Short mmCIF file of C-alpha atoms and ligand atoms in Angstrom, two decimals:
data_model
loop_
_atom_site.label_atom_id
_atom_site.label_comp_id
_atom_site.label_asym_id
_atom_site.label_seq_id
_atom_site.Cartn_x
_atom_site.Cartn_y
_atom_site.Cartn_z
CA UNK A 1 -16.31 -77.12 23.61
CA UNK A 2 -18.23 -74.52 25.50
CA UNK A 3 -19.13 -73.82 29.08
CA UNK A 4 -22.61 -75.21 29.58
CA UNK A 5 -25.06 -75.80 32.37
CA UNK A 6 -27.09 -78.95 32.82
CA UNK A 7 -29.69 -80.10 35.31
CA UNK A 8 -28.80 -82.98 37.61
CA UNK A 9 -31.08 -84.65 40.13
CA UNK A 10 -29.89 -87.14 42.74
CA UNK A 11 -33.01 -89.29 42.95
CA UNK A 12 -34.71 -90.60 46.14
CA UNK A 13 -32.95 -93.99 46.03
CA UNK A 14 -29.47 -92.45 46.09
CA UNK A 15 -30.44 -89.87 48.73
CA UNK A 16 -31.78 -92.71 50.91
CA UNK A 17 -28.51 -94.62 50.43
CA UNK A 18 -26.60 -91.61 51.80
CA UNK A 19 -24.40 -91.21 48.71
CA UNK A 20 -25.12 -87.55 47.84
CA UNK A 21 -21.52 -86.64 48.66
CA UNK A 22 -20.03 -89.50 46.68
CA UNK A 23 -22.07 -88.56 43.62
CA UNK A 24 -21.23 -84.87 43.92
CA UNK A 25 -17.53 -85.82 44.16
CA UNK A 26 -17.82 -87.50 40.75
CA UNK A 27 -18.99 -84.21 39.31
CA UNK A 28 -16.35 -82.13 41.07
CA UNK A 29 -13.55 -84.57 40.22
CA UNK A 30 -14.51 -84.27 36.57
CA UNK A 31 -14.50 -80.51 36.32
CA UNK A 32 -18.18 -79.78 36.92
CA UNK A 33 -19.13 -77.06 39.40
CA UNK A 34 -22.39 -76.78 41.29
CA UNK A 35 -23.97 -73.54 40.10
CA UNK A 36 -27.16 -74.02 42.10
CA UNK A 37 -28.49 -76.68 44.44
CA UNK A 38 -31.60 -77.40 46.48
CA UNK A 39 -32.74 -80.43 48.42
CA UNK A 40 -36.46 -80.87 48.16
CA UNK A 41 -39.36 -83.27 48.42
CA UNK A 42 -41.12 -82.82 45.08
CA UNK A 43 -44.89 -82.53 44.96
CA UNK A 44 -46.78 -84.77 42.56
CA UNK A 45 -47.50 -81.88 40.21
CA UNK A 46 -43.85 -80.75 40.24
CA UNK A 47 -42.70 -84.27 39.31
CA UNK A 48 -45.41 -84.62 36.66
CA UNK A 49 -44.46 -81.28 35.15
CA UNK A 50 -40.78 -82.10 35.13
CA UNK A 51 -41.33 -85.44 33.37
CA UNK A 52 -44.11 -84.16 31.10
CA UNK A 53 -42.24 -85.43 28.00
CA UNK A 54 -42.77 -88.98 29.31
CA UNK A 55 -46.50 -88.47 30.05
CA UNK A 56 -47.61 -91.07 27.50
CA UNK A 57 -45.05 -93.71 28.51
CA UNK A 58 -46.35 -96.79 30.37
CA UNK A 59 -43.93 -96.17 33.25
CA UNK A 60 -44.95 -92.52 33.82
CA UNK A 61 -47.11 -93.16 36.88
CA UNK A 62 -44.47 -95.30 38.57
CA UNK A 63 -41.75 -92.78 37.68
CA UNK A 64 -43.67 -89.93 39.31
CA UNK A 65 -44.49 -92.04 42.37
CA UNK A 66 -40.81 -92.93 42.75
CA UNK A 67 -39.62 -89.34 42.32
CA UNK A 68 -41.90 -88.15 45.15
CA UNK A 69 -41.09 -91.10 47.45
CA UNK A 70 -38.39 -89.11 49.25
CA UNK A 71 -36.28 -85.98 48.99
CA UNK A 72 -34.15 -85.32 45.93
CA UNK A 73 -31.07 -83.15 45.42
CA UNK A 74 -31.58 -80.83 42.46
CA UNK A 75 -28.50 -79.16 40.97
CA UNK A 76 -27.40 -77.06 38.05
CA UNK A 77 -23.94 -78.29 37.03
CA UNK A 78 -21.64 -76.01 35.11
CA UNK A 79 -18.51 -76.69 33.08
CA UNK A 80 -16.98 -77.47 29.70
CA UNK A 81 -19.29 -79.76 27.78
CA UNK A 82 -21.35 -80.20 30.95
CA UNK A 83 -24.37 -81.85 29.31
CA UNK A 84 -22.56 -84.73 27.61
CA UNK A 85 -20.00 -85.00 30.38
CA UNK A 86 -22.76 -85.51 32.96
CA UNK A 87 -24.47 -88.09 30.76
CA UNK A 88 -21.18 -89.98 30.44
CA UNK A 89 -20.61 -89.87 34.22
CA UNK A 90 -24.19 -91.11 34.80
CA UNK A 91 -24.05 -94.17 32.53
CA UNK A 92 -26.94 -95.88 30.75
CA UNK A 93 -30.55 -95.53 31.97
CA UNK A 94 -30.60 -99.21 32.95
CA UNK A 95 -27.82 -99.66 35.52
CA UNK A 96 -27.30 -103.25 34.38
CA UNK A 97 -26.22 -101.83 31.02
CA UNK A 98 -24.21 -98.93 32.46
CA UNK A 99 -20.43 -98.90 31.98
CA UNK A 100 -18.42 -99.91 35.05
CA UNK A 101 -17.37 -96.88 37.05
CA UNK A 102 -20.40 -94.80 36.11
CA UNK A 103 -22.75 -93.41 38.77
CA UNK A 104 -25.61 -95.70 37.79
CA UNK A 105 -23.40 -98.80 37.65
CA UNK A 106 -22.03 -98.03 41.11
CA UNK A 107 -25.08 -96.68 42.96
CA UNK A 108 -28.29 -97.76 41.16
CA UNK A 109 -30.38 -100.90 41.49
CA UNK A 110 -32.85 -100.85 38.62
CA UNK A 111 -34.12 -98.89 35.63
CA UNK A 112 -36.76 -97.29 37.90
CA UNK A 113 -34.46 -96.51 40.83
CA UNK A 114 -31.45 -95.36 38.83
CA UNK A 115 -29.85 -92.80 41.16
CA UNK A 116 -29.60 -89.74 38.92
CA UNK A 117 -31.27 -87.61 36.29
CA UNK A 118 -29.33 -85.56 33.76
CA UNK A 119 -30.48 -83.31 30.92
CA UNK A 120 -29.90 -84.93 27.53
CA UNK A 121 -29.43 -81.90 25.23
CA UNK A 122 -28.96 -78.11 25.33
CA UNK A 123 -32.68 -77.53 24.75
CA UNK A 124 -33.79 -79.80 27.59
CA UNK A 125 -31.06 -78.45 29.87
CA UNK A 126 -32.37 -74.91 29.36
CA UNK A 127 -35.99 -75.94 30.02
CA UNK A 128 -35.12 -78.10 33.03
CA UNK A 129 -32.86 -75.50 34.69
CA UNK A 130 -35.54 -72.85 34.19
CA UNK A 131 -38.11 -75.23 35.72
CA UNK A 132 -36.25 -75.59 39.02
CA UNK A 133 -34.01 -72.50 39.09
CA UNK A 134 -35.96 -69.79 37.28
CA UNK A 135 -33.65 -67.02 38.45
CA UNK A 136 -30.49 -68.69 37.13
CA UNK A 137 -29.60 -67.46 33.67
CA UNK A 138 -28.66 -70.17 31.21
CA UNK A 139 -25.58 -70.03 29.01
CA UNK A 140 -26.75 -70.06 25.42
CA UNK A 141 -23.33 -71.08 23.99
P1 IDP B 206 -32.64 -91.02 31.27
O1 IDP B 206 -32.95 -90.73 32.72
O2 IDP B 206 -31.42 -91.91 31.14
O3 IDP B 206 -32.55 -89.78 30.42
P2 IDP B 206 -35.24 -91.47 30.05
O4 IDP B 206 -35.47 -92.36 28.87
O5 IDP B 206 -35.29 -90.00 29.82
O6 IDP B 206 -33.84 -91.91 30.71
O7 IDP B 206 -36.29 -91.89 31.15
C1 IDP B 206 -36.51 -91.07 32.28
C2 IDP B 206 -36.58 -91.94 33.51
O8 IDP B 206 -37.71 -92.78 33.42
C3 IDP B 206 -35.39 -92.91 33.67
O9 IDP B 206 -34.27 -92.35 34.29
C4 IDP B 206 -36.01 -94.00 34.51
O10 IDP B 206 -36.04 -93.61 35.90
C5 IDP B 206 -37.43 -94.05 34.00
N1 IDP B 206 -37.56 -95.08 32.96
C6 IDP B 206 -37.13 -95.02 31.68
N2 IDP B 206 -37.41 -96.13 31.01
C7 IDP B 206 -38.06 -96.94 31.88
C8 IDP B 206 -38.62 -98.26 31.78
O11 IDP B 206 -38.60 -98.91 30.73
N3 IDP B 206 -39.21 -98.73 32.91
C9 IDP B 206 -39.25 -98.03 34.08
N4 IDP B 206 -38.74 -96.80 34.21
C10 IDP B 206 -38.14 -96.26 33.13
MG1 MG B 207 -34.00 -88.40 29.95
#
């Protein structure tokens, strides 16, 4: 295992539910540190750029609309095996399919409003961290 960084976003639904602290505790309790953080209302073009890989998907418009519906908490998480560890803590994309005890099982309502984003691989983590925290250097290994 290696020390990695990954991008996490607490989405508008979870911010509105006032569970930022509870979600961050999951990260901290599992050995992930917050290397950078910013609370922000994304612009439409920022959200579109971030989710550009999903541009052709039928849900893209709704996803962007949801992501700009309220402020989000954007974080770079750092720790051993951070990328997969965060994905495991998050649970499946559809909260109804997420393992009990995961963030999405506990805090999310639907596949659209699913509480958190997390990078899915080292390549996407590097791109996503650079997108929101351009001055933060990314561990390559
Ligand atoms: P992930 O967030 O678990 O990595 P992705 O497949 O990368 O899931 O999709 C990005 C986001 O797009 C999801 O978190 C979810 O908010 C939204 N999304 C994915 N699939 C659907 C769908 O079938 N309907 C509506 N929204 C979806
Ligand atoms: Mg994804």
